[in-house]
Coordinates of C-alpha atoms and ligand atoms in Angstrom, one line a residue:
M14 CA 32.5 25.6 2.5
K15 CA 30.3 22.9 1.0
K16 CA 26.7 23.5 0.9
I17 CA 24.6 20.4 1.7
G18 CA 21.2 20.0 0.2
I19 CA 18.2 18.9 2.3
T20 CA 15.3 16.8 1.2
D21 CA 12.1 17.1 3.4
T22 CA 10.3 13.7 3.7
S23 CA 7.6 14.9 6.0
L24 CA 4.9 14.4 3.5
R25 CA 5.8 10.8 2.4
D26 CA 8.3 8.9 4.5
G27 CA 7.7 11.0 7.7
H28 CA 4.0 10.2 8.1
Q29 CA 4.4 6.8 6.4
S30 CA 6.9 5.7 9.1
L31 CA 5.1 7.3 12.2
W32 CA 1.5 8.0 11.4
A33 CA 0.6 4.9 9.1
T34 CA 0.5 7.3 6.1
R35 CA -2.7 8.8 7.4
M36 CA -2.0 12.5 6.9
T37 CA -4.7 13.9 4.5
T38 CA -4.2 16.6 1.7
D39 CA -6.2 18.8 3.8
D40 CA -3.8 18.4 6.7
M41 CA -0.9 19.4 4.4
L42 CA -2.5 22.3 2.5
P43 CA -2.1 25.2 5.0
I44 CA 1.6 24.8 5.3
L45 CA 2.6 24.0 1.9
E46 CA 3.5 27.6 1.0
K47 CA 5.8 28.0 4.0
I48 CA 7.5 24.6 3.1
D49 CA 8.0 25.9 -0.4
D50 CA 9.9 29.0 1.0
V51 CA 12.3 27.1 3.1
G52 CA 14.8 26.4 0.2
Y53 CA 14.8 22.7 0.5
H54 CA 16.7 20.7 -2.3
S55 CA 13.5 18.8 -2.8
L56 CA 10.3 17.5 -1.1
E57 CA 9.5 13.9 -1.1
V58 CA 5.7 14.0 -1.2
W59 CA 4.5 11.1 -3.2
G60 CA 4.9 7.4 -3.8
G61 CA 5.8 4.7 -1.5
A62 CA 2.7 3.7 0.4
T63 CA 0.9 7.1 0.1
F64 CA -0.7 6.0 -3.1
D65 CA -2.3 2.8 -1.8
V66 CA -3.4 4.5 1.5
C67 CA -4.9 7.5 -0.2
M68 CA -7.5 5.4 -2.0
R69 CA -7.8 2.6 0.6
Y70 CA -8.1 4.4 3.8
L71 CA -8.3 8.1 3.2
H72 CA -10.8 8.0 0.2
E73 CA -8.6 10.4 -1.7
D74 CA -7.4 10.3 -5.2
P75 CA -3.6 10.1 -5.1
W76 CA -3.3 11.9 -8.5
E77 CA -5.4 14.6 -7.2
R78 CA -3.2 15.1 -4.1
L79 CA -0.1 15.3 -6.4
R80 CA -1.8 18.0 -8.3
T81 CA -2.8 19.9 -5.4
I82 CA 0.6 19.9 -3.9
R83 CA 2.2 20.8 -7.2
K84 CA -0.2 23.8 -7.4
N85 CA 0.9 25.0 -4.1
I86 CA 4.6 24.1 -4.3
K87 CA 5.8 26.4 -7.0
K88 CA 9.5 26.7 -6.5
T89 CA 10.8 23.4 -4.9
R90 CA 11.3 20.2 -6.6
L91 CA 8.8 17.5 -5.9
Q92 CA 10.1 13.9 -5.4
M93 CA 8.5 10.5 -5.3
L94 CA 9.7 7.1 -4.2
L95 CA 9.2 4.5 -7.1
R96 CA 9.5 0.8 -6.1
G97 CA 11.2 -0.1 -9.5
Q98 CA 9.0 -2.5 -11.3
S99 CA 6.6 -2.7 -8.4
I100 CA 5.9 1.1 -8.9
V101 CA 4.0 2.0 -5.8
G102 CA 2.6 -1.6 -5.3
Y103 CA 3.7 -4.8 -3.8
T104 CA 4.2 -6.9 -6.9
H105 CA 5.8 -6.5 -10.3
Y106 CA 3.8 -4.8 -13.0
P107 CA 4.3 -5.1 -16.7
D108 CA 6.7 -2.7 -18.5
D109 CA 3.9 -0.9 -20.3
I110 CA 2.3 0.1 -16.9
V111 CA 5.5 1.2 -15.6
Y112 CA 6.0 3.6 -18.7
R113 CA 2.6 5.0 -18.4
F114 CA 2.7 5.5 -14.7
V115 CA 6.2 7.5 -14.7
D116 CA 4.8 9.4 -17.6
Q117 CA 1.6 10.5 -15.7
A118 CA 3.6 11.1 -12.4
A119 CA 5.9 13.5 -14.4
E120 CA 2.9 15.0 -16.1
N121 CA 1.3 15.6 -12.7
G122 CA 4.2 17.3 -11.1
I123 CA 7.1 15.0 -10.1
D124 CA 10.6 16.3 -10.8
I125 CA 12.9 13.6 -9.1
F126 CA 12.1 10.0 -9.2
R127 CA 13.8 7.8 -6.6
A128 CA 13.8 4.2 -7.8
F129 CA 14.9 1.2 -5.9
D130 CA 14.7 -2.5 -6.0
A131 CA 14.3 -4.3 -2.8
L132 CA 16.8 -6.9 -3.8
N133 CA 19.3 -4.5 -5.6
D134 CA 18.6 -6.7 -8.7
I135 CA 19.3 -4.0 -11.1
R136 CA 17.4 -5.8 -13.9
N137 CA 14.3 -4.7 -12.0
L138 CA 15.3 -1.1 -12.3
E139 CA 15.9 -1.2 -16.2
T140 CA 12.4 -0.1 -17.2
S141 CA 11.8 2.4 -14.6
L142 CA 15.1 4.1 -15.3
K143 CA 14.3 4.2 -19.0
A144 CA 10.9 5.5 -18.4
I145 CA 12.2 8.3 -16.2
K146 CA 14.9 9.3 -18.7
K147 CA 12.2 9.4 -21.4
T148 CA 10.4 12.1 -19.3
G149 CA 13.5 14.1 -19.1
K150 CA 13.1 14.1 -15.2
H151 CA 15.9 13.4 -12.7
A152 CA 16.5 9.7 -12.2
Q153 CA 17.8 8.8 -8.9
A154 CA 18.6 5.2 -8.4
C155 CA 19.1 3.6 -4.9
V156 CA 21.6 1.3 -3.4
V157 CA 19.6 -0.4 -0.8
Y158 CA 21.8 -0.7 2.4
T159 CA 21.6 -3.8 4.6
V160 CA 24.0 -5.9 6.6
S161 CA 24.7 -9.5 5.6
P162 CA 27.7 -11.6 4.8
V163 CA 27.0 -10.8 1.0
H164 CA 26.4 -7.2 1.4
T165 CA 30.0 -5.8 1.1
M166 CA 31.3 -2.4 0.3
E167 CA 32.2 -4.0 -3.1
H168 CA 28.7 -5.0 -3.7
F169 CA 27.3 -1.5 -3.0
V170 CA 29.9 0.3 -5.2
N171 CA 29.4 -2.2 -8.0
T172 CA 25.8 -2.0 -7.8
A173 CA 26.0 1.9 -8.0
L174 CA 28.3 1.8 -11.0
R175 CA 26.0 -0.3 -13.0
L176 CA 23.1 2.0 -12.0
K177 CA 25.1 4.9 -13.3
D178 CA 25.7 2.9 -16.6
M179 CA 21.9 2.5 -16.9
G180 CA 21.5 6.3 -16.8
A181 CA 21.0 7.2 -13.0
D182 CA 21.5 10.9 -12.6
S183 CA 22.3 10.5 -8.8
I184 CA 22.7 7.7 -6.3
C185 CA 20.7 7.4 -3.2
I186 CA 22.0 5.2 -0.2
K187 CA 18.7 3.9 1.1
D188 CA 19.1 2.8 4.7
M189 CA 15.3 2.0 5.4
A190 CA 16.2 0.2 8.7
G191 CA 18.6 2.7 10.1
L192 CA 21.4 0.0 10.0
L193 CA 24.1 2.4 8.7
Q194 CA 26.7 3.1 11.4
P195 CA 28.5 6.5 11.5
Y196 CA 31.9 5.1 10.5
V197 CA 30.4 2.9 7.8
S198 CA 28.4 5.8 6.6
Y199 CA 31.7 7.8 6.2
E200 CA 33.4 4.9 4.3
L201 CA 30.4 4.2 2.1
V202 CA 29.9 7.7 1.0
K203 CA 33.6 8.3 0.4
A204 CA 33.8 5.1 -1.6
L205 CA 30.8 6.0 -3.8
K206 CA 31.8 9.6 -4.3
E207 CA 35.2 8.4 -5.5
A208 CA 34.1 5.4 -7.7
V209 CA 30.8 6.7 -9.1
E210 CA 31.3 10.4 -9.5
L211 CA 27.5 11.2 -9.2
P212 CA 25.8 13.2 -6.6
I213 CA 25.3 11.1 -3.6
Q214 CA 22.2 11.3 -1.3
L215 CA 21.7 9.8 2.1
H216 CA 18.3 8.4 3.2
T217 CA 18.4 6.8 6.6
H218 CA 16.1 6.1 9.5
Y219 CA 16.5 7.3 13.1
I220 CA 15.3 4.1 14.8
G221 CA 18.3 2.8 16.6
G222 CA 19.6 6.3 17.4
L223 CA 22.6 6.6 15.0
A224 CA 21.0 8.6 12.2
V225 CA 22.1 12.1 13.2
V226 CA 25.8 11.0 13.6
S227 CA 25.7 9.0 10.4
C228 CA 24.4 12.0 8.5
V229 CA 27.2 14.2 10.0
K230 CA 29.7 11.6 9.1
A231 CA 28.4 11.5 5.6
A232 CA 28.7 15.1 5.4
E233 CA 32.3 14.9 6.3
A234 CA 32.7 12.2 3.5
G235 CA 31.2 14.6 0.9
V236 CA 27.6 13.6 0.7
D237 CA 25.5 16.1 -1.3
V238 CA 22.0 15.7 -0.1
I239 CA 20.6 14.5 3.2
D240 CA 16.9 13.4 3.9
T241 CA 15.2 14.7 7.0
A242 CA 11.7 15.2 8.4
S243 CA 10.0 17.9 10.3
V244 CA 10.3 17.2 14.0
P245 CA 6.9 16.0 14.8
M246 CA 7.3 13.4 12.2
A247 CA 11.0 12.6 13.0
F248 CA 12.9 10.4 15.4
G249 CA 11.8 6.9 16.0
S250 CA 11.2 4.9 12.8
S251 CA 11.4 8.0 10.7
Q252 CA 14.2 10.3 9.6
P253 CA 16.3 12.3 11.7
P254 CA 14.8 15.8 12.4
V255 CA 15.7 18.6 10.1
E256 CA 16.0 21.0 13.0
T257 CA 18.8 18.9 14.5
I258 CA 20.7 18.2 11.3
V259 CA 20.7 22.0 10.3
R260 CA 22.0 22.9 13.8
A261 CA 24.6 20.1 13.8
L262 CA 26.0 21.2 10.4
Q263 CA 25.9 25.0 11.2
G264 CA 29.4 26.8 11.6
A265 CA 31.2 23.7 10.3
D266 CA 32.7 23.6 6.8
Y267 CA 29.2 22.3 5.7
D268 CA 25.9 24.4 5.8
T269 CA 22.4 23.8 4.9
G270 CA 21.5 27.4 4.6
L271 CA 18.1 26.7 5.9
D272 CA 16.5 29.1 8.4
L273 CA 15.6 27.4 11.7
H274 CA 12.8 29.9 12.6
A275 CA 11.0 28.9 9.4
L276 CA 11.4 25.3 10.2
F277 CA 10.0 25.6 13.7
D278 CA 7.0 27.4 12.3
I279 CA 6.4 24.5 10.2
A280 CA 7.0 22.0 13.0
D281 CA 4.3 23.8 15.0
H282 CA 1.7 23.2 12.3
F283 CA 2.5 19.4 12.1
E284 CA 2.6 19.2 15.9
Q285 CA -0.9 20.5 15.8
I286 CA -2.1 17.9 13.4
R287 CA -0.4 15.2 15.4
K288 CA -2.2 16.2 18.6
Q289 CA -5.5 16.7 16.9
K290 CA -5.4 13.2 15.3
G291 CA -3.7 11.4 18.2
F292 CA -0.7 10.4 16.0
E293 CA 2.3 9.1 17.6
R294 CA 5.6 10.7 18.3
G295 CA 8.8 9.0 17.1
V296 CA 10.4 7.1 20.0
T297 CA 13.1 4.6 20.2
R298 CA 12.3 1.6 22.4
I299 CA 14.6 -1.0 23.5
S300 CA 13.4 -3.3 20.9
D301 CA 14.2 -0.7 18.3
M302 CA 17.9 -0.5 19.5
K303 CA 18.1 -4.1 18.7
V304 CA 17.4 -3.2 15.1
F305 CA 20.9 -4.5 14.2
E306 CA 19.8 -8.0 15.1
H307 CA 16.2 -8.1 13.5
Q308 CA 16.7 -5.4 10.9
V309 CA 13.0 -4.7 10.6
P310 CA 12.7 -1.2 9.0
G311 CA 10.8 1.5 10.8
G312 CA 7.4 1.6 9.0
M313 CA 7.3 -2.3 9.3
I314 CA 7.7 -2.4 13.1
S315 CA 4.6 -0.3 13.8
N316 CA 2.8 -2.5 11.1
L317 CA 3.9 -5.7 12.8
V318 CA 2.8 -4.4 16.2
S319 CA -0.7 -3.5 15.0
Q320 CA -1.0 -6.7 12.9
L321 CA -0.1 -8.8 15.9
E322 CA -2.5 -6.8 18.0
E323 CA -5.3 -7.5 15.5
Q324 CA -4.4 -11.3 15.7
K325 CA -4.6 -10.9 19.5
A326 CA -1.0 -11.9 19.7
S327 CA 0.9 -8.9 20.7
D328 CA 2.8 -10.8 23.4
R329 CA 4.4 -12.9 20.4
L330 CA 6.3 -9.8 19.2
P331 CA 9.7 -10.8 20.6
E332 CA 9.4 -14.2 19.1
V333 CA 8.5 -12.8 15.8
L334 CA 11.5 -10.4 15.9
N335 CA 13.7 -13.4 16.7
E336 CA 12.3 -15.4 13.8
I337 CA 12.8 -12.7 11.2
P338 CA 16.6 -12.9 10.9
R339 CA 16.2 -16.7 10.7
V340 CA 13.7 -16.4 7.7
R341 CA 15.8 -13.9 6.2
K342 CA 18.9 -16.1 6.3
D343 CA 16.8 -19.0 5.0
L344 CA 15.7 -16.9 2.0
G345 CA 18.9 -15.5 0.8
Y346 CA 19.5 -12.4 3.0
P347 CA 17.1 -10.0 1.2
P348 CA 17.3 -6.5 2.4
L349 CA 14.1 -5.7 4.3
V350 CA 12.3 -3.0 2.4
T351 CA 8.8 -3.1 0.8
P352 CA 7.9 -5.7 -0.5
T353 CA 10.6 -8.0 1.0
S354 CA 10.0 -6.7 4.5
Q355 CA 6.3 -7.7 4.2
I356 CA 7.3 -11.1 2.7
I357 CA 9.8 -11.9 5.4
S358 CA 7.8 -10.7 8.3
V359 CA 4.5 -12.4 7.3
Q360 CA 6.4 -15.5 6.8
A361 CA 8.0 -15.0 10.3
V362 CA 4.6 -14.3 11.8
L363 CA 3.1 -17.3 10.3
N364 CA 5.9 -19.5 11.5
V365 CA 5.4 -18.3 15.0
L366 CA 1.5 -18.3 15.1
S367 CA 1.0 -21.5 13.2
G368 CA 3.5 -23.3 15.5
E369 CA 5.3 -25.0 12.6
R370 CA 8.0 -23.1 10.3
Y371 CA 6.9 -22.9 6.7
K372 CA 3.6 -24.8 7.2
L373 CA 1.8 -21.7 5.7
S374 CA 3.3 -19.5 3.1
P375 CA 1.4 -16.7 1.4
G376 CA 1.5 -16.5 -2.4
E377 CA 4.0 -13.6 -2.2
V378 CA 6.5 -15.8 -0.4
K379 CA 6.1 -18.6 -3.0
D380 CA 6.7 -16.1 -5.7
Y381 CA 9.6 -14.7 -4.0
V382 CA 11.2 -18.3 -3.8
R383 CA 10.1 -18.9 -7.4
G384 CA 12.3 -15.9 -8.3
L385 CA 9.5 -13.7 -9.4
Y386 CA 10.8 -10.8 -7.5
G387 CA 14.4 -11.1 -8.7
N388 CA 17.6 -12.8 -7.7
P389 CA 18.0 -13.1 -3.9
P390 CA 21.3 -11.7 -2.8
A391 CA 22.5 -15.2 -1.6
P392 CA 21.0 -18.7 -2.5
I393 CA 17.8 -19.8 -0.8
D394 CA 18.1 -22.7 1.7
A395 CA 17.3 -25.8 -0.3
E396 CA 15.1 -27.5 2.4
V397 CA 13.2 -24.4 3.1
Q398 CA 12.6 -24.0 -0.7
N399 CA 11.3 -27.5 -1.0
K400 CA 9.0 -26.9 1.9
I401 CA 7.5 -23.7 0.2
I402 CA 7.2 -24.6 -3.5
G403 CA 8.3 -28.3 -3.7
D404 CA 10.2 -29.2 -6.8
E405 CA 8.8 -26.4 -8.8
E406 CA 11.4 -24.7 -11.2
V407 CA 12.8 -21.3 -10.3
I408 CA 12.9 -18.6 -13.0
T409 CA 16.2 -17.0 -14.1
V410 CA 14.9 -14.3 -16.5
R411 CA 14.0 -10.7 -15.5
P412 CA 10.7 -11.3 -13.7
A413 CA 8.8 -8.7 -15.7
D414 CA 9.7 -10.5 -18.9
L415 CA 7.2 -12.9 -18.0
L416 CA 4.3 -10.5 -17.7
E417 CA 1.8 -9.8 -20.5
P418 CA 1.2 -6.2 -21.2
G419 CA -1.3 -4.8 -18.8
W420 CA -2.6 -1.4 -20.2
E421 CA -5.1 -2.4 -22.8
K422 CA -6.6 -4.8 -20.6
A423 CA -7.1 -2.4 -17.7
K424 CA -8.4 0.3 -20.0
K425 CA -11.0 -2.3 -21.4
E426 CA -12.0 -3.3 -17.9
M427 CA -12.4 0.4 -16.8
A428 CA -14.3 1.3 -20.0
E429 CA -17.6 1.8 -18.1
I430 CA -15.9 3.5 -15.0
S431 CA -13.5 6.1 -16.3
D432 CA -11.2 6.7 -19.4
K433 CA -8.8 9.0 -17.5
E434 CA -5.3 7.6 -17.8
E435 CA -4.6 8.3 -14.1
D436 CA -7.8 6.3 -13.0
I437 CA -6.9 3.4 -15.4
L438 CA -3.4 3.3 -13.8
S439 CA -4.9 3.3 -10.1
Y440 CA -7.0 0.4 -11.4
A441 CA -4.0 -1.4 -13.0
L442 CA -2.0 -1.2 -9.8
F443 CA -4.8 -1.9 -7.1
P444 CA -7.9 -3.2 -8.9
Q445 CA -9.9 -4.0 -5.8
V446 CA -9.1 -1.1 -3.8
A447 CA -9.4 1.3 -6.8
L448 CA -12.9 0.0 -7.7
K449 CA -14.0 0.6 -4.1
F450 CA -12.7 4.0 -4.3
F451 CA -14.2 4.9 -7.7
A452 CA -17.6 3.6 -6.3
Y453 CA -17.1 5.9 -3.3
R454 CA -16.1 8.8 -5.5
Q455 CA -19.1 8.3 -7.8
E456 CA -21.3 8.2 -4.7
Q457 CA -20.0 11.6 -3.5
Q458 CA -20.5 13.1 -7.0
D459 CA -24.0 11.7 -7.5
E460 CA -26.8 13.6 -6.0
N461 CA -29.0 11.5 -3.9
L462 CA -31.6 9.9 -6.0
P463 CA -34.7 11.8 -4.5
Q464 CA -32.8 15.0 -5.1
I465 CA -33.2 14.7 -8.9
L466 CA -36.8 15.4 -8.5
P467 CA -37.7 19.0 -8.6
A468 CA -38.9 19.9 -5.1
D469 CA -42.1 21.3 -6.1
T470 CA -43.5 18.0 -7.6
L471 CA -43.9 16.6 -4.1
G472 CA -46.7 17.4 -1.8
G473 CA -46.4 17.5 2.0
E474 CA -46.7 13.8 2.6
A475 CA -44.4 12.9 -0.3
A476 CA -41.7 15.5 0.9
K477 CA -41.8 13.9 4.3
Q478 CA -41.3 10.5 2.8
K479 CA -38.4 11.9 0.6
E480 CA -36.7 12.9 3.7
I481 CA -37.2 9.5 5.2
I482 CA -35.6 8.1 2.1
R483 CA -32.7 10.4 2.3
Q484 CA -32.1 9.7 5.8
S485 CA -32.0 6.0 5.0
L486 CA -29.5 6.4 2.2
P487 CA -26.3 6.7 4.1
K488 CA -27.1 3.7 6.1
V489 CA -27.6 1.6 3.0
R490 CA -24.5 3.1 1.3
K491 CA -22.2 2.0 4.0
K492 CA -22.5 -1.5 2.9
P493 CA -19.5 -2.9 0.8
V494 CA -19.7 -2.0 -2.7
S495 CA -18.4 -3.9 -5.7
R496 CA -18.0 -2.9 -9.3
G497 CA -19.9 0.3 -8.5
D498 CA -23.1 -1.5 -7.6
E499 CA -24.3 -1.2 -4.1
E500 CA -24.8 -4.3 -2.2
M501 CA -27.5 -4.0 0.4
N502 CA -29.0 -6.0 3.1
I503 CA -32.1 -7.5 1.5
D504 CA -34.5 -6.0 4.2
E505 CA -33.1 -2.6 3.8
L506 CA -33.4 -2.6 0.1
R507 CA -37.0 -3.9 0.5
E508 CA -37.7 -1.0 2.8
L509 CA -36.2 1.6 0.7
L510 CA -37.9 0.4 -2.4
L511 CA -41.2 0.4 -0.7
L512 CA -40.7 4.1 0.1
F513 CA -39.8 4.8 -3.4
D514 CA -42.9 3.0 -4.6
Q515 CA -45.1 4.8 -2.2
T516 CA -43.9 8.3 -3.2
G517 CA -44.6 7.4 -6.8
I518 CA -41.0 7.7 -7.8
A519 CA -40.3 4.1 -8.6
E520 CA -42.3 1.1 -9.8
M521 CA -41.2 -2.1 -8.3
E522 CA -41.7 -5.7 -9.3
I523 CA -40.7 -8.3 -6.9
Q524 CA -40.1 -11.7 -8.4
K525 CA -39.0 -14.8 -6.8
D526 CA -35.2 -14.3 -6.9
S527 CA -34.8 -10.7 -8.0
F528 CA -36.1 -7.2 -7.8
K529 CA -36.9 -5.0 -10.6
I530 CA -37.0 -1.3 -10.0
S531 CA -37.6 1.4 -12.6
L532 CA -37.8 4.8 -11.7
R533 CA -40.6 6.8 -13.2
K534 CA -40.1 9.6 -15.6
T535 CA -40.8 12.2 -12.9
A536 CA -37.3 11.6 -11.9
G537 CA -36.1 14.0 -14.6
S538 CA -35.2 12.0 -17.8
K539 CA -33.3 9.5 -15.7
T540 CA -34.8 6.0 -15.8
I541 CA -32.8 3.5 -13.7
S542 CA -33.6 -0.1 -13.4
S543 CA -31.8 -2.7 -11.6
E544 CA -32.1 -6.3 -10.6
T545 CA -30.9 -7.5 -7.4
P546 CA -30.7 -11.1 -6.5
V547 CA -32.4 -12.1 -3.3
P548 CA -29.9 -14.1 -1.2
E549 CA -31.0 -17.7 -0.3
N550 CA -32.8 -18.0 3.1
K551 CA -30.1 -19.5 5.2
A552 CA -32.6 -20.5 7.8
E553 CA -34.2 -22.9 5.7
A554 CA -31.0 -25.0 5.1
A555 CA -31.0 -28.0 7.4
Y556 CA -27.4 -29.2 8.0
D557 CA -26.2 -32.4 9.2
Y558 CA -23.8 -30.9 11.6
A559 CA -22.0 -34.1 12.4
K560 CA -20.5 -33.8 8.8
M561 CA -19.9 -30.2 8.8
V562 CA -16.3 -28.8 8.8
E563 CA -15.9 -25.1 9.5
V564 CA -13.3 -23.2 7.6
L565 CA -12.2 -20.3 9.9
S566 CA -10.1 -17.2 9.0
P567 CA -6.5 -17.8 9.9
M568 CA -6.0 -14.1 10.4
V569 CA -7.7 -10.6 10.6
G570 CA -8.0 -9.2 7.0
T571 CA -10.3 -8.9 4.1
F572 CA -12.1 -11.7 2.4
Y573 CA -11.9 -12.1 -1.4
A574 CA -13.9 -14.7 -3.1
A575 CA -12.0 -14.6 -6.4
P576 CA -8.4 -13.7 -7.4
S577 CA -9.6 -10.5 -9.2
P578 CA -12.9 -8.7 -9.5
D579 CA -13.7 -10.2 -12.9
A580 CA -12.5 -13.7 -12.2
P581 CA -15.0 -16.4 -11.2
P582 CA -15.1 -17.1 -7.5
Y583 CA -12.7 -19.9 -6.2
A584 CA -15.7 -21.7 -4.7
R585 CA -19.5 -21.5 -4.9
V586 CA -22.3 -23.0 -2.7
G587 CA -23.1 -26.6 -3.9
E588 CA -19.6 -27.1 -5.4
R589 CA -17.5 -30.0 -4.7
V590 CA -13.9 -29.2 -3.4
K591 CA -10.8 -31.2 -2.9
K592 CA -8.5 -31.1 0.0
G593 CA -5.9 -28.4 -0.6
Q594 CA -8.0 -26.6 -3.1
T595 CA -8.0 -22.8 -2.7
L596 CA -11.3 -21.5 -1.3
C597 CA -10.7 -17.8 -1.1
I598 CA -8.1 -15.2 -0.4
V599 CA -7.6 -13.4 2.9
E600 CA -5.7 -10.2 2.5
A601 CA -3.7 -9.2 5.5
M602 CA -0.5 -7.3 6.1
K603 CA -0.9 -6.2 2.5
L604 CA -0.4 -9.7 1.4
M605 CA -2.7 -12.2 -0.3
N606 CA -3.0 -15.4 1.7
E607 CA -4.9 -18.4 0.1
V608 CA -7.1 -20.4 2.4
K609 CA -7.5 -23.9 1.4
A610 CA -9.9 -26.8 2.0
E611 CA -8.7 -29.2 4.7
C612 CA -10.9 -32.0 3.4
D613 CA -12.9 -33.2 0.4
G614 CA -16.5 -32.2 0.4
T615 CA -19.2 -29.9 -0.6
I616 CA -19.5 -26.3 0.0
V617 CA -22.8 -25.8 1.7
E618 CA -22.4 -22.1 2.9
I619 CA -20.2 -19.2 2.4
A620 CA -20.6 -17.1 5.5
V621 CA -18.9 -13.8 4.4
E622 CA -19.5 -11.4 1.5
N623 CA -16.8 -10.6 -1.1
A624 CA -14.5 -7.7 0.1
E625 CA -15.8 -7.9 3.6
P626 CA -13.5 -7.3 6.6
I627 CA -13.0 -10.3 8.6
E628 CA -11.9 -11.3 12.2
Y629 CA -9.4 -13.9 13.3
N630 CA -11.3 -17.2 13.6
Q631 CA -14.5 -16.0 11.8
L632 CA -16.4 -18.6 9.9
L633 CA -15.7 -18.4 6.3
F634 CA -17.2 -21.6 4.8
L635 CA -19.1 -24.6 5.9
I636 CA -18.1 -27.7 4.1
E637 CA -20.0 -31.1 4.2
K638 CA -17.4 -33.7 4.4
D639 CA -17.5 -36.7 2.1
Ligands
LIG706 CO1 12.6 5.5 4.2

């Protein structure tokens, strides 16, 4: 009898595929001990989208989550998904960042690193594998499975053999779109077992309905470990349920040794979370059963649906799903997995919504065509390439060889915020998101300003005013933050400062274009002063509307005035711009889309704030045409 190991993905891929990665650490905590007792081969709990989502949406520190899980999972190996040179992001990072990240992940509790490259371009795994080996942890390398004329059995076996040469301790078949059919699964596992002689793990998605049978066939072919999720997070675009796989393999020559009663106890907990938070169940729709045509992986379909909803274009989903395989063919049959799944599907969305194929291409698509993500499995269609990047040259070296080291720069930029290695890494990976998160975290840690006053220094009236101030604080603090400074509506700020002034806490000086505030010594020993520019009074501007051109947001997303927090903005009021010049970035569907000027002219108004969420067709700029 062969014992088959089971990896539980509930805390990473499970909720990433079905619940938009929105499970919080608090949701996980009560059940960790029970999960630890099951006897899983490993638990996939970190990496992939969890890192980004923790900071961006859950206001959690991803490193803190890992430490918390590690503290509560004492026996079972913890596993993470590493996107090779893209780490847990969507673009390639310099080698020094990869080394530091892997090091810290190992330090904070990861035992098994599963690394993949979206294009199976093994050059993109060189550094991560070296970095993992350096920590002494288990390096699992992926063969990304997809279907295309160039993805033959030979291609997969050769990729695996080269990964073994590079130090992989085991090989994972990563079938992110659930395309693996049972008999292909058998053949592939068998071929890999024979040729590669390393432990083989199968990671597949249920979506089209074949996963359970494919896992059973993989078991017959000698697979060593299978990925599953707890049933409330299984089926649909997620993994097959552990409960079904355990039962399916019981009594055969293969067994998992896992106790179904314990598994159902765990399922009860997650089902409760699911109901409480209104999370979706994994279902297979008809469009999902067509996965063999469009190949869009699980997580991506739900993203696509919600992005199209935001663009008020849900009815275009079938068109987009038809366009995806065409774009994929044009761009050399990349497997659809992060980040290529985003690259292909955003291009497909833009092709459909803009009414002209390749009229608009986000920066990431251009970079892909430039070779900055690696070699596409097949050549890119020449005509399409020309439409996207003109006659620009395509690189042939390993993409990360072109990147400057990033650590010292990130460390310097973070000097005033944090010197913790984990924080610097969070910043190096997601500068804008991390800064917002740090500002939020700081805010949580700081006592509200009035609280630094000893209570007895305030009389009755002052205490009342203090309460008013405190009540007004959360309202002000909801505003977007940048680099740790609060941006406030000018009237709110004025109101707040008047209160400070009246209570004798602060002295305020209002100048023509700035405020100067200094807190009096009564506020402990803390003296704070800050100058806040007063925005220009828009009402005073008189426009010649006949000459005005409105630049509207092409999509729902987040507005960024500059390429990075420290860089100068693309455009300023009063500045002359040329047709085709970049005005700003709209981040949508995790991609940065440059918005360009459609005419020569002068910027007379910027209608949104940096890092502000924006709607489809919202006014971004007013340009006075030449
Ligand atoms: Co997956």
